[in-house]
Coordinates of C-alpha atoms in Angstrom, one line a residue:
X1163 CA 0.0 0.0 0.0
X1164 CA 2.9 2.4 0.9
X1165 CA 4.5 1.6 -2.5
X1166 CA 1.2 2.3 -4.3
X1167 CA 0.9 5.7 -2.5
X1168 CA 4.4 6.6 -3.4
X1169 CA 3.8 5.8 -7.1
X1170 CA 0.8 8.0 -7.1
X1171 CA 2.8 10.9 -5.5
X1172 CA 5.5 10.4 -8.1
X1173 CA 2.9 10.8 -11.0
X1174 CA 1.6 13.9 -9.3
X1175 CA 5.1 15.4 -9.1
X1176 CA 5.8 14.6 -12.8
X1177 CA 2.6 16.4 -13.7
X1178 CA 3.8 19.4 -11.6
X1179 CA 7.0 19.7 -13.6
X1180 CA 5.1 19.5 -16.9
X1181 CA 2.6 22.1 -15.9
X1182 CA 2.9 25.4 -17.8
X1183 CA 2.1 27.5 -14.7
X1184 CA 2.5 27.2 -11.0
X1185 CA -1.1 28.1 -10.6
X1186 CA -2.3 25.1 -12.5
X1187 CA 0.3 22.9 -10.7
X1188 CA -0.6 24.0 -7.2
X1189 CA -4.3 23.7 -8.0
X1190 CA -3.8 20.1 -9.1
X1191 CA -1.2 18.9 -6.6
X1192 CA -1.6 20.9 -3.4
X1193 CA -5.0 19.6 -2.5
X1194 CA -3.9 16.0 -3.1
X1195 CA -0.9 16.4 -0.7
X1196 CA -2.9 17.8 2.1
X1197 CA -3.7 14.4 3.7
X1198 CA -0.3 12.8 2.9
X1199 CA 3.1 12.8 4.4
X1200 CA 4.0 15.7 2.1
X1201 CA 2.3 18.0 4.7
X1202 CA 5.7 17.9 6.3
X1203 CA 7.1 19.7 3.3
X1204 CA 4.6 22.6 3.9
X1205 CA 5.7 22.7 7.5
X1206 CA 9.3 22.8 6.5
X1207 CA 8.6 25.5 3.9
X1208 CA 6.8 27.6 6.5
X1209 CA 9.8 27.5 8.7
X1210 CA 12.0 28.3 5.7
X1211 CA 14.2 25.3 6.1
X1212 CA 16.6 24.6 3.3
X1213 CA 15.9 22.2 0.5
X1214 CA 18.8 20.0 1.8
X1215 CA 17.2 19.6 5.2
X1216 CA 13.9 18.8 3.5
X1217 CA 15.4 16.2 1.3
X1218 CA 17.3 14.6 4.2
X1219 CA 14.0 14.4 6.2
X1220 CA 11.9 12.8 3.5
X1221 CA 14.3 10.6 1.4
X1222 CA 14.9 7.9 4.1
X1223 CA 11.1 7.7 4.7
X1224 CA 10.0 7.2 1.1
X1225 CA 10.4 4.2 -1.0
X1226 CA 13.2 4.1 -3.5
X1227 CA 10.7 4.2 -6.3
X1228 CA 9.7 7.7 -5.0
X1229 CA 13.1 9.4 -5.3
X1230 CA 11.5 12.0 -7.4
X1231 CA 10.1 13.4 -4.2
X1232 CA 13.6 14.7 -3.3
X1233 CA 13.0 17.3 -6.1
X1234 CA 10.0 18.5 -4.2
X1235 CA 12.2 19.8 -1.4
X1236 CA 13.6 22.5 -3.6
X1237 CA 10.2 23.7 -4.6
X1238 CA 8.3 23.4 -1.3
X1239 CA 8.2 27.2 -0.8
X1240 CA 6.8 27.6 -4.3
X1241 CA 4.2 24.9 -3.7
X1242 CA 3.2 26.4 -0.3
X1243 CA 2.9 29.9 -1.8
X1244 CA 0.9 28.5 -4.7
X1245 CA -1.3 26.6 -2.4
X1246 CA -1.8 29.9 -0.4
X1247 CA -2.9 31.6 -3.7
X1248 CA -5.2 28.7 -4.4
X1249 CA -6.7 29.0 -0.9
X1250 CA -7.2 32.7 -1.4
X1251 CA -8.7 32.0 -4.8
X1252 CA -11.0 29.4 -3.3
X1253 CA -11.9 31.8 -0.6
X1254 CA -12.8 34.4 -3.2
X1255 CA -14.9 31.8 -5.1
X1256 CA -16.6 30.9 -1.8
X1257 CA -17.3 34.5 -1.1
X1258 CA -18.6 35.1 -4.6
X1259 CA -20.8 32.0 -4.3
X1260 CA -22.1 33.2 -0.9
X1261 CA -22.9 36.6 -2.5
X1262 CA -24.7 35.0 -5.4
X1263 CA -26.6 32.8 -3.0
X1264 CA -27.5 35.9 -0.9
X1265 CA -28.6 37.8 -4.1
X1266 CA -30.6 34.8 -5.2
X1267 CA -32.1 34.5 -1.8
X1268 CA -32.9 38.2 -1.8
X1269 CA -34.6 37.8 -5.2
X1270 CA -36.6 34.8 -4.0
X1271 CA -37.5 36.9 -0.9
X1272 CA -38.7 39.7 -3.2
X1273 CA -40.8 37.3 -5.2
X1274 CA -42.3 35.8 -2.1
X1275 CA -43.2 39.3 -0.8
X1276 CA -44.8 40.1 -4.2
X1277 CA -46.8 36.9 -4.0
X1278 CA -48.0 37.9 -0.6
X1279 CA -49.4 41.1 -2.1
X1280 CA -51.2 39.5 -5.1
X1281 CA -54.7 40.7 -5.2
X1282 CA -53.9 43.8 -3.2
X1283 CA -53.7 47.4 -4.3
X1284 CA -50.4 48.6 -5.6
X1285 CA -48.5 51.6 -4.1
X1286 CA -49.7 50.9 -0.6
X1287 CA -47.1 50.6 2.1
X1288 CA -47.4 47.4 4.0
X1289 CA -43.8 47.4 5.2
X1290 CA -42.2 46.4 1.8
X1291 CA -41.0 49.9 0.8
X1292 CA -37.7 51.3 1.9
X1293 CA -38.7 54.9 1.5
X1294 CA -42.1 56.3 2.5
X1295 CA -43.4 59.9 2.7
X1296 CA -44.0 61.1 6.3
X1297 CA -43.2 64.8 6.8
X1298 CA -45.0 64.8 10.1
X1299 CA -43.2 61.8 11.6
X1300 CA -44.9 58.7 13.1
X1301 CA -47.8 60.7 14.6
X1302 CA -48.3 62.8 11.5
X1303 CA -48.0 66.2 13.3
X1304 CA -44.3 66.4 14.3
X1305 CA -43.2 68.7 11.5
X1306 CA -39.6 70.0 11.3
X1307 CA -38.3 73.1 9.6
X1308 CA -35.0 71.4 8.5
X1309 CA -33.9 74.2 6.1
X1310 CA -35.8 77.1 7.8
X1311 CA -39.1 78.8 7.0
X1312 CA -40.1 82.1 5.3
X1313 CA -41.8 84.8 7.3
X1314 CA -45.3 83.4 7.6
X1315 CA -46.7 86.5 9.2
X1316 CA -47.1 88.0 5.7
X1317 CA -47.7 86.5 2.2
X1318 CA -44.6 84.8 0.8
X1319 CA -43.7 83.4 -2.6
X1320 CA -42.5 80.0 -3.6
X1321 CA -40.9 78.7 -6.8
X1322 CA -42.2 75.3 -7.7
X1323 CA -40.5 72.9 -10.2
X1324 CA -42.0 69.8 -11.7
X1325 CA -40.2 67.2 -13.8
X1326 CA -41.6 63.8 -12.7
X1327 CA -42.5 62.5 -16.2
X1328 CA -42.8 64.1 -19.6
X1329 CA -43.4 67.8 -19.0
X1330 CA -41.1 70.4 -17.5
X1331 CA -42.9 73.0 -15.4
X1332 CA -42.1 75.9 -13.1
X1333 CA -44.4 78.4 -11.4
X1334 CA -44.3 81.2 -8.8
X1335 CA -47.2 81.1 -6.4
X1336 CA -48.0 83.4 -3.5
X1337 CA -49.1 81.9 -0.2
X1338 CA -52.6 83.2 -0.7
X1339 CA -52.9 80.9 -3.7
X1340 CA -52.4 83.4 -6.5
X1341 CA -50.3 82.2 -9.4
X1342 CA -47.9 85.0 -10.2
X1343 CA -46.1 83.4 -13.1
X1344 CA -45.8 79.9 -14.7
X1345 CA -44.2 78.2 -17.6
X1346 CA -44.6 74.7 -19.1
X1347 CA -42.5 72.9 -21.7
X1348 CA -44.5 70.1 -23.3
X1349 CA -42.8 67.0 -24.7
X1350 CA -45.9 65.7 -26.6
X1351 CA -44.3 66.0 -30.0
X1352 CA -41.2 64.2 -28.8
X1353 CA -43.0 61.1 -27.6
X1354 CA -45.9 60.9 -30.0
X1355 CA -44.0 58.8 -32.6
X1356 CA -43.1 56.3 -30.0
X1357 CA -46.6 55.8 -28.7
X1358 CA -45.6 56.6 -25.1
X1359 CA -43.1 58.3 -22.9
X1360 CA -39.5 57.3 -23.5
X1361 CA -37.6 58.0 -20.3
X1362 CA -34.2 58.8 -21.9
X1363 CA -35.7 61.3 -24.3
X1364 CA -37.8 62.8 -21.5
X1365 CA -34.7 63.3 -19.3
X1366 CA -32.8 65.0 -22.2
X1367 CA -35.7 67.3 -22.8
X1368 CA -35.9 68.2 -19.1
X1369 CA -32.3 69.1 -19.1
X1370 CA -32.7 71.3 -22.1
X1371 CA -35.8 73.1 -20.7
X1372 CA -35.4 73.3 -17.0
X1373 CA -33.6 76.7 -16.8
X1374 CA -35.8 78.1 -19.6
X1375 CA -39.1 77.4 -17.7
X1376 CA -37.7 78.7 -14.4
X1377 CA -36.6 82.0 -16.0
X1378 CA -39.9 82.4 -17.9
X1379 CA -41.9 81.9 -14.7
X1380 CA -39.8 84.4 -12.9
X1381 CA -40.1 86.9 -15.7
X1382 CA -43.9 86.6 -15.8
X1383 CA -43.9 87.2 -12.0
X1384 CA -41.6 90.2 -12.4
X1385 CA -39.2 88.6 -10.0
X1386 CA -35.6 87.3 -9.8
X1387 CA -34.6 84.1 -8.1
X1388 CA -33.4 86.0 -5.1
X1389 CA -36.9 87.5 -4.6
X1390 CA -38.6 84.1 -3.9
X1391 CA -38.9 83.0 -0.3
X1392 CA -38.7 79.2 -0.8
X1393 CA -38.2 76.5 -3.4
X1394 CA -40.2 73.4 -3.8
X1395 CA -39.6 70.5 -6.3
X1396 CA -41.2 67.2 -7.0
X1397 CA -39.0 64.3 -5.7
X1398 CA -41.3 61.4 -6.2
X1399 CA -43.0 59.2 -7.3
X1400 CA -42.2 59.4 -11.0
X1401 CA -39.5 58.5 -13.5
X1402 CA -36.3 58.6 -11.4
X1403 CA -34.0 60.0 -14.2
X1404 CA -36.5 62.7 -14.9
X1405 CA -37.1 63.6 -11.2
X1406 CA -33.4 64.0 -10.7
X1407 CA -33.2 66.8 -13.3
X1408 CA -35.6 69.0 -11.4
X1409 CA -34.5 68.0 -7.9
X1410 CA -30.8 68.8 -8.6
X1411 CA -31.6 72.2 -10.1
X1412 CA -33.9 73.1 -7.2
X1413 CA -31.3 71.9 -4.7
X1414 CA -28.6 74.0 -6.3
X1415 CA -30.8 77.1 -6.3
X1416 CA -31.8 76.6 -2.7
X1417 CA -28.2 76.2 -1.5
X1418 CA -26.8 79.0 -3.6
X1419 CA -29.5 81.5 -2.5
X1420 CA -30.0 80.2 1.0
X1421 CA -33.7 79.4 0.6
X1422 CA -35.9 77.0 2.5
X1423 CA -36.3 73.8 0.5
X1424 CA -39.3 71.4 0.2
X1425 CA -39.2 68.0 -1.4
X1426 CA -42.7 67.7 -2.8
X1427 CA -44.7 64.5 -3.0
X1428 CA -46.2 64.3 -6.5
X1429 CA -49.6 62.7 -5.4
X1430 CA -50.0 65.1 -2.5
X1431 CA -49.4 68.0 -4.8
X1432 CA -52.3 66.8 -7.0
X1433 CA -54.6 66.4 -3.9
X1434 CA -53.7 69.8 -2.5
X1435 CA -54.6 71.6 -5.7
X1436 CA -58.2 71.1 -4.6
X1437 CA -57.6 73.4 -1.6
X1438 CA -56.8 76.5 -3.6
X1439 CA -59.8 78.8 -3.5
X1440 CA -61.4 79.1 -6.9
X1441 CA -60.8 82.9 -7.2
X1442 CA -57.0 82.2 -6.9
X1443 CA -56.8 80.0 -10.0
X1444 CA -56.6 82.9 -12.3
X1445 CA -53.2 84.4 -13.1
X1446 CA -52.2 87.6 -11.3
X1447 CA -52.3 89.4 -14.7
X1448 CA -56.1 89.3 -14.4
X1449 CA -57.5 92.6 -13.2
X1450 CA -59.7 90.9 -10.6
X1451 CA -56.7 89.9 -8.5
X1452 CA -53.9 92.3 -9.7
X1453 CA -52.2 94.0 -6.8
X1454 CA -54.5 92.3 -4.2
X1455 CA -53.4 90.0 -1.5
X1456 CA -56.1 87.6 -0.3
X1457 CA -56.5 85.7 2.9
X1458 CA -53.6 83.3 3.1
X1459 CA -55.5 81.0 5.5
X1460 CA -58.5 80.4 3.2
X1461 CA -58.9 77.0 1.6
X1462 CA -61.5 75.8 -0.8
X1463 CA -61.7 72.5 1.1
X1464 CA -60.8 71.8 4.7
X1465 CA -59.5 68.5 6.1
X1466 CA -60.8 65.9 6.3
X1467 CA -62.1 65.0 2.9
X1468 CA -62.2 62.2 0.4
X1469 CA -60.1 62.3 -2.7
X1470 CA -60.3 60.4 -6.0
X1471 CA -56.9 60.5 -7.6
X1472 CA -57.0 59.4 -11.3
X1473 CA -54.0 59.9 -13.5
X1474 CA -51.7 58.2 -16.0
X1475 CA -49.8 56.3 -13.3
X1476 CA -52.1 56.2 -10.3
X1477 CA -55.7 55.4 -9.4
X1478 CA -56.5 55.7 -5.7
X1479 CA -59.3 56.7 -3.3
X1480 CA -57.8 58.4 -0.2
X1481 CA -59.1 59.7 3.1
X1482 CA -57.2 63.0 3.6
X1483 CA -56.8 64.0 7.2
X1484 CA -54.0 66.6 6.9
X1485 CA -50.6 67.4 5.3
X1486 CA -48.8 64.1 4.9
X1487 CA -51.7 62.1 6.4
X1488 CA -53.5 60.1 3.8
X1489 CA -55.2 56.7 4.1
X1490 CA -55.6 54.7 1.0
X1491 CA -59.1 53.2 1.0
X1492 CA -58.9 51.8 -2.5
X1493 CA -56.2 51.5 -5.2
X1494 CA -55.5 49.7 -8.5
X1495 CA -54.5 46.1 -8.5
X1496 CA -52.8 46.5 -11.9
X1497 CA -53.3 49.3 -14.5
X1498 CA -54.4 52.8 -13.6
X1499 CA -57.3 54.5 -15.3
X1500 CA -55.1 56.8 -17.3
X1501 CA -52.9 53.9 -18.4
X1502 CA -56.0 52.1 -19.7
X1503 CA -57.0 55.2 -21.7
X1504 CA -53.5 55.4 -23.2
X1505 CA -53.5 51.7 -24.2
X1506 CA -57.0 51.9 -25.7
X1507 CA -55.9 55.0 -27.7
X1508 CA -52.9 53.1 -29.1
X1509 CA -55.1 50.1 -29.9
X1510 CA -57.4 52.3 -32.0
X1511 CA -54.5 54.1 -33.7
X1512 CA -55.2 57.4 -32.1
X1513 CA -52.5 60.1 -31.5
X1514 CA -51.2 59.8 -28.0
X1515 CA -48.6 62.6 -28.0
X1516 CA -50.9 64.7 -25.8
X1517 CA -52.0 61.6 -23.8
X1518 CA -54.4 58.9 -24.8
X1519 CA -57.1 60.2 -22.5
X1520 CA -58.0 63.4 -24.5
X1521 CA -57.9 61.4 -27.8
X1522 CA -60.3 58.7 -26.5
X1523 CA -62.6 61.3 -24.9
X1524 CA -62.9 63.2 -28.1
X1525 CA -63.6 60.1 -30.2
X1526 CA -66.1 58.7 -27.6
X1527 CA -68.4 61.7 -28.1
X1528 CA -69.2 60.4 -31.6
X1529 CA -69.9 56.8 -30.5
X1530 CA -72.6 54.7 -28.8
X1531 CA -71.5 53.8 -25.2
X1532 CA -73.7 50.7 -25.2
X1533 CA -72.8 49.3 -28.6
X1534 CA -69.9 47.1 -27.5
X1535 CA -70.6 44.8 -24.6
X1536 CA -67.7 45.0 -22.1
X1537 CA -67.5 43.6 -18.5
X1538 CA -67.4 45.8 -15.5
X1539 CA -64.3 44.8 -13.5
X1540 CA -64.3 43.3 -10.0
X1541 CA -68.0 42.8 -9.7
X1542 CA -67.6 40.1 -7.1
X1543 CA -65.3 42.1 -4.9
X1544 CA -67.1 44.3 -2.4
X1545 CA -64.2 46.6 -1.7
X1546 CA -63.0 49.9 -3.1
X1547 CA -60.0 48.7 -5.2
X1548 CA -59.8 49.1 -9.0
X1549 CA -58.6 46.9 -11.9
X1550 CA -58.3 47.8 -15.5
X1551 CA -56.1 45.1 -17.0
X1552 CA -59.0 42.8 -17.7
X1553 CA -61.1 45.6 -19.3
X1554 CA -58.1 46.5 -21.4
X1555 CA -58.0 42.9 -22.7
X1556 CA -61.7 42.8 -23.2
X1557 CA -61.5 45.9 -25.4
X1558 CA -58.8 44.4 -27.5
X1559 CA -60.7 41.1 -28.0
X1560 CA -63.9 43.0 -28.8
X1561 CA -62.1 45.1 -31.4
X1562 CA -60.5 42.0 -33.0
X1563 CA -63.9 40.4 -33.3
X1564 CA -65.2 43.5 -35.1
X1565 CA -62.2 43.3 -37.4
X1566 CA -63.2 39.8 -38.4
X1567 CA -66.8 40.9 -39.0
X1568 CA -65.6 43.9 -41.1
X1569 CA -62.9 41.8 -43.0
X1570 CA -60.0 44.0 -42.0
X1571 CA -56.7 42.8 -40.5
X1572 CA -55.9 45.6 -38.0
X1573 CA -58.0 47.5 -35.5
X1574 CA -56.7 50.9 -36.7
X1575 CA -58.1 49.9 -40.2
X1576 CA -61.7 49.8 -38.8
X1577 CA -64.2 52.4 -40.0
X1578 CA -64.4 55.6 -37.9
X1579 CA -67.9 54.7 -36.6
X1580 CA -66.6 51.4 -35.1
X1581 CA -63.7 53.1 -33.5
X1582 CA -66.0 55.7 -31.9
X1583 CA -68.3 53.0 -30.6
X1584 CA -65.3 51.1 -29.1
X1585 CA -64.0 54.3 -27.5
X1586 CA -67.4 55.2 -26.1
X1587 CA -68.1 51.7 -24.7
X1588 CA -64.7 51.6 -23.1
X1589 CA -65.1 55.0 -21.5
X1590 CA -68.6 54.2 -20.2
X1591 CA -67.5 50.9 -18.5
X1592 CA -64.3 52.4 -17.1
X1593 CA -66.2 55.3 -15.5
X1594 CA -69.0 52.9 -14.3
X1595 CA -66.2 51.0 -12.5
X1596 CA -65.1 54.3 -10.8
X1597 CA -68.7 55.1 -9.8
X1598 CA -69.2 51.8 -8.1
X1599 CA -65.9 51.8 -6.1
X1600 CA -66.1 55.5 -5.2
X1601 CA -69.7 55.2 -4.2
X1602 CA -68.8 52.4 -1.8
X1603 CA -65.9 54.5 -0.3
X1604 CA -68.2 57.5 0.1
X1605 CA -70.7 55.5 2.1
X1606 CA -67.9 54.2 4.3
X1607 CA -66.3 57.5 5.2
X1608 CA -69.6 59.2 5.7
X1609 CA -70.7 56.6 8.1
X1610 CA -67.4 56.3 10.0
X1611 CA -66.1 59.9 9.8
X1612 CA -69.0 62.1 8.7
X1613 CA -67.1 63.2 5.6
X1614 CA -69.2 64.6 2.8
X1615 CA -66.6 66.4 0.6
X1616 CA -65.0 64.9 -2.5
X1617 CA -61.9 66.2 -4.4
X1618 CA -61.3 64.8 -7.9
X1619 CA -57.7 65.3 -8.9
X1620 CA -55.1 64.1 -11.4
X1621 CA -54.8 64.2 -15.1
X1622 CA -58.0 62.1 -15.9
X1623 CA -60.0 64.5 -13.7
X1624 CA -59.8 66.9 -16.7
X1625 CA -62.3 64.5 -18.6
X1626 CA -65.6 66.3 -18.8
X1627 CA -67.7 63.1 -19.0
X1628 CA -66.1 61.9 -15.7
X1629 CA -66.8 65.2 -14.1
X1630 CA -70.4 65.1 -15.1
X1631 CA -71.0 61.6 -13.9
X1632 CA -69.2 62.2 -10.5
X1633 CA -71.1 65.4 -10.0
X1634 CA -74.3 63.4 -10.4
X1635 CA -73.0 60.7 -8.0
X1636 CA -72.5 63.4 -5.4
X1637 CA -75.7 65.3 -5.9
X1638 CA -78.1 62.4 -6.2
X1639 CA -77.3 61.0 -2.8
X1640 CA -79.8 61.2 0.0
X1641 CA -77.3 63.5 1.7
X1642 CA -75.7 65.4 -1.2
X1643 CA -71.9 65.8 -1.2
X1644 CA -69.8 68.8 -2.2
X1645 CA -67.4 68.0 -5.1
X1646 CA -64.4 70.1 -6.1
X1647 CA -62.3 69.6 -9.2
X1648 CA -59.5 71.9 -10.2
X1649 CA -59.6 73.6 -13.6
X1650 CA -58.4 71.2 -16.4
X1651 CA -55.1 72.9 -16.9
X1652 CA -54.3 72.4 -13.2
X1653 CA -55.3 68.7 -13.1
X1654 CA -52.3 67.7 -15.3
X1655 CA -48.7 68.0 -14.2
X1656 CA -47.3 71.6 -14.0
X1657 CA -45.2 73.8 -11.8
X1658 CA -48.0 75.4 -9.8
X1659 CA -48.9 72.1 -8.1
X1660 CA -45.3 71.7 -6.8
X1661 CA -45.3 75.4 -5.6
X1662 CA -48.6 75.1 -3.8
X1663 CA -47.7 71.8 -2.2
X1664 CA -44.6 73.5 -0.9
X1665 CA -46.7 76.4 0.4
X1666 CA -48.9 74.0 2.4
X1667 CA -45.9 72.2 3.9
X1668 CA -44.3 75.5 4.9
X1669 CA -47.5 76.8 6.5
X1670 CA -47.4 73.8 8.9
X1671 CA -43.7 74.4 9.7
X1672 CA -42.2 71.7 7.4
X1673 CA -39.1 71.9 5.2
X1674 CA -36.3 69.6 4.1
X1675 CA -32.5 69.7 3.9
X1676 CA -31.5 70.4 0.2
X1677 CA -28.0 68.9 0.5
X1678 CA -28.1 65.3 -0.8
X1679 CA -31.9 65.2 -1.0
X1680 CA -32.7 62.1 -3.1
X1681 CA -35.6 61.3 -5.5
X1682 CA -37.8 58.2 -5.4
X1683 CA -39.5 56.4 -8.2
X1684 CA -41.8 54.7 -5.7
X1685 CA -42.8 56.9 -2.8
X1686 CA -45.9 55.7 -1.0
X1687 CA -47.6 57.6 1.9
X1688 CA -46.5 56.1 5.2
X1689 CA -50.1 56.5 6.4
X1690 CA -51.1 54.1 3.6
X1691 CA -53.6 51.5 4.6
X1692 CA -57.0 52.4 6.1
X1693 CA -56.5 49.3 8.2
X1694 CA -53.7 50.9 10.1
X1695 CA -55.9 53.7 11.6
X1696 CA -55.8 52.2 15.1
X1697 CA -52.0 51.5 14.9
X1698 CA -51.2 55.0 14.0

């Protein structure tokens, strides 16, 4: 047996000498020697004994047929060093493997979390989000002026900047709600040929227009940047690379001119637009408000109230209790209402550069809303959540069926009348879905909190048919509700919403540190779920 072992060792040593590199040799030989008598060589090498001592120690012990091992004595140091490199390489491989396993485990954990939320509304914080919006802290009322406050004993002016998606906006608004100057650079022409917003193109357009819109807003207000009292900018949610353009510019201006800084939540900005008194909507150039300062404490709608937020990226019903305090009663499980409009517009071959909503709304006026049978989503769920993915699919299948009947290959080749009927039927069912879910939420908050005020905000709130139907929903109740909807131009994204949201935050004593302030693609309210009322 000893002779057999020595023969094997001899073969290994021969392989070592034939190897083209010490790395290959050590990787092949060193592990094999670890459990053999050749461990003594490593010990000799570690004590830096001479090759002569090593040979003298081993030669008498080994069989005569293993004389080749004498040559190992002169290379023990090299072997040991090589083996050390192998150990380090193996350790690196083990670490990499551990990292990969950890990453894989993290991905699996993420998938498991997502599976846990299947069938639940999106954009609701249930502990899965790293960043949430909570300017008032855990109790919702502990506001901090981290970058200072303007003098609130008199009217002050705020520069607001918006770049969350595909339009670059800036506005100067006075704390009484009067818009002193505003500017908006639209990107509709840029994205129309692509059928939707291209983030990279949007970012480039923001970079090209950001200073232009800021300067135009200041010029219209007859002000310079040093004249404004604070700066607010949208920091989320939205397209991260677009948000960063506006945020970085606002941060730089706030730091350079030593102004209070407010990181504005995009959805809160939409909601708070409903609180500007109606007479303040008009620009200061109008003779009715020129030179007049109105009551800075007046609001068109006081807390608490119910809000329906419908836009291209969001669809939520919220109970609004105060600045930064919003409970989501219902939200979309998949697509938003605005997204469903956009996809229907693309299906019908309509221009979507200015948004699919206006295009579908215009076409629907010419169609019969009951001509195409479509299912109302979530009929069996008695909650306040939305779903538009199924309706979107149903519209496509119905359109394809009509294509077969008309003998055409594509939906955009259908006659105008058929397209109008499809658009009208889709809009009718989509809004019926809103009426059902919103009506249930209204009953809930009226019974629990005595709320009878509704704000309809977001880009889709500009749809005249939706306004008409929701107005009827409020007025036809046994106890009528008050409904407030901002003017169409203030429903969509623009600078005034960021400026006004900043005013509202400043009025409660809240501001942020501009240095290093980040942006957030996903940025849910920390007071998200209505089920957490008691916990909060």
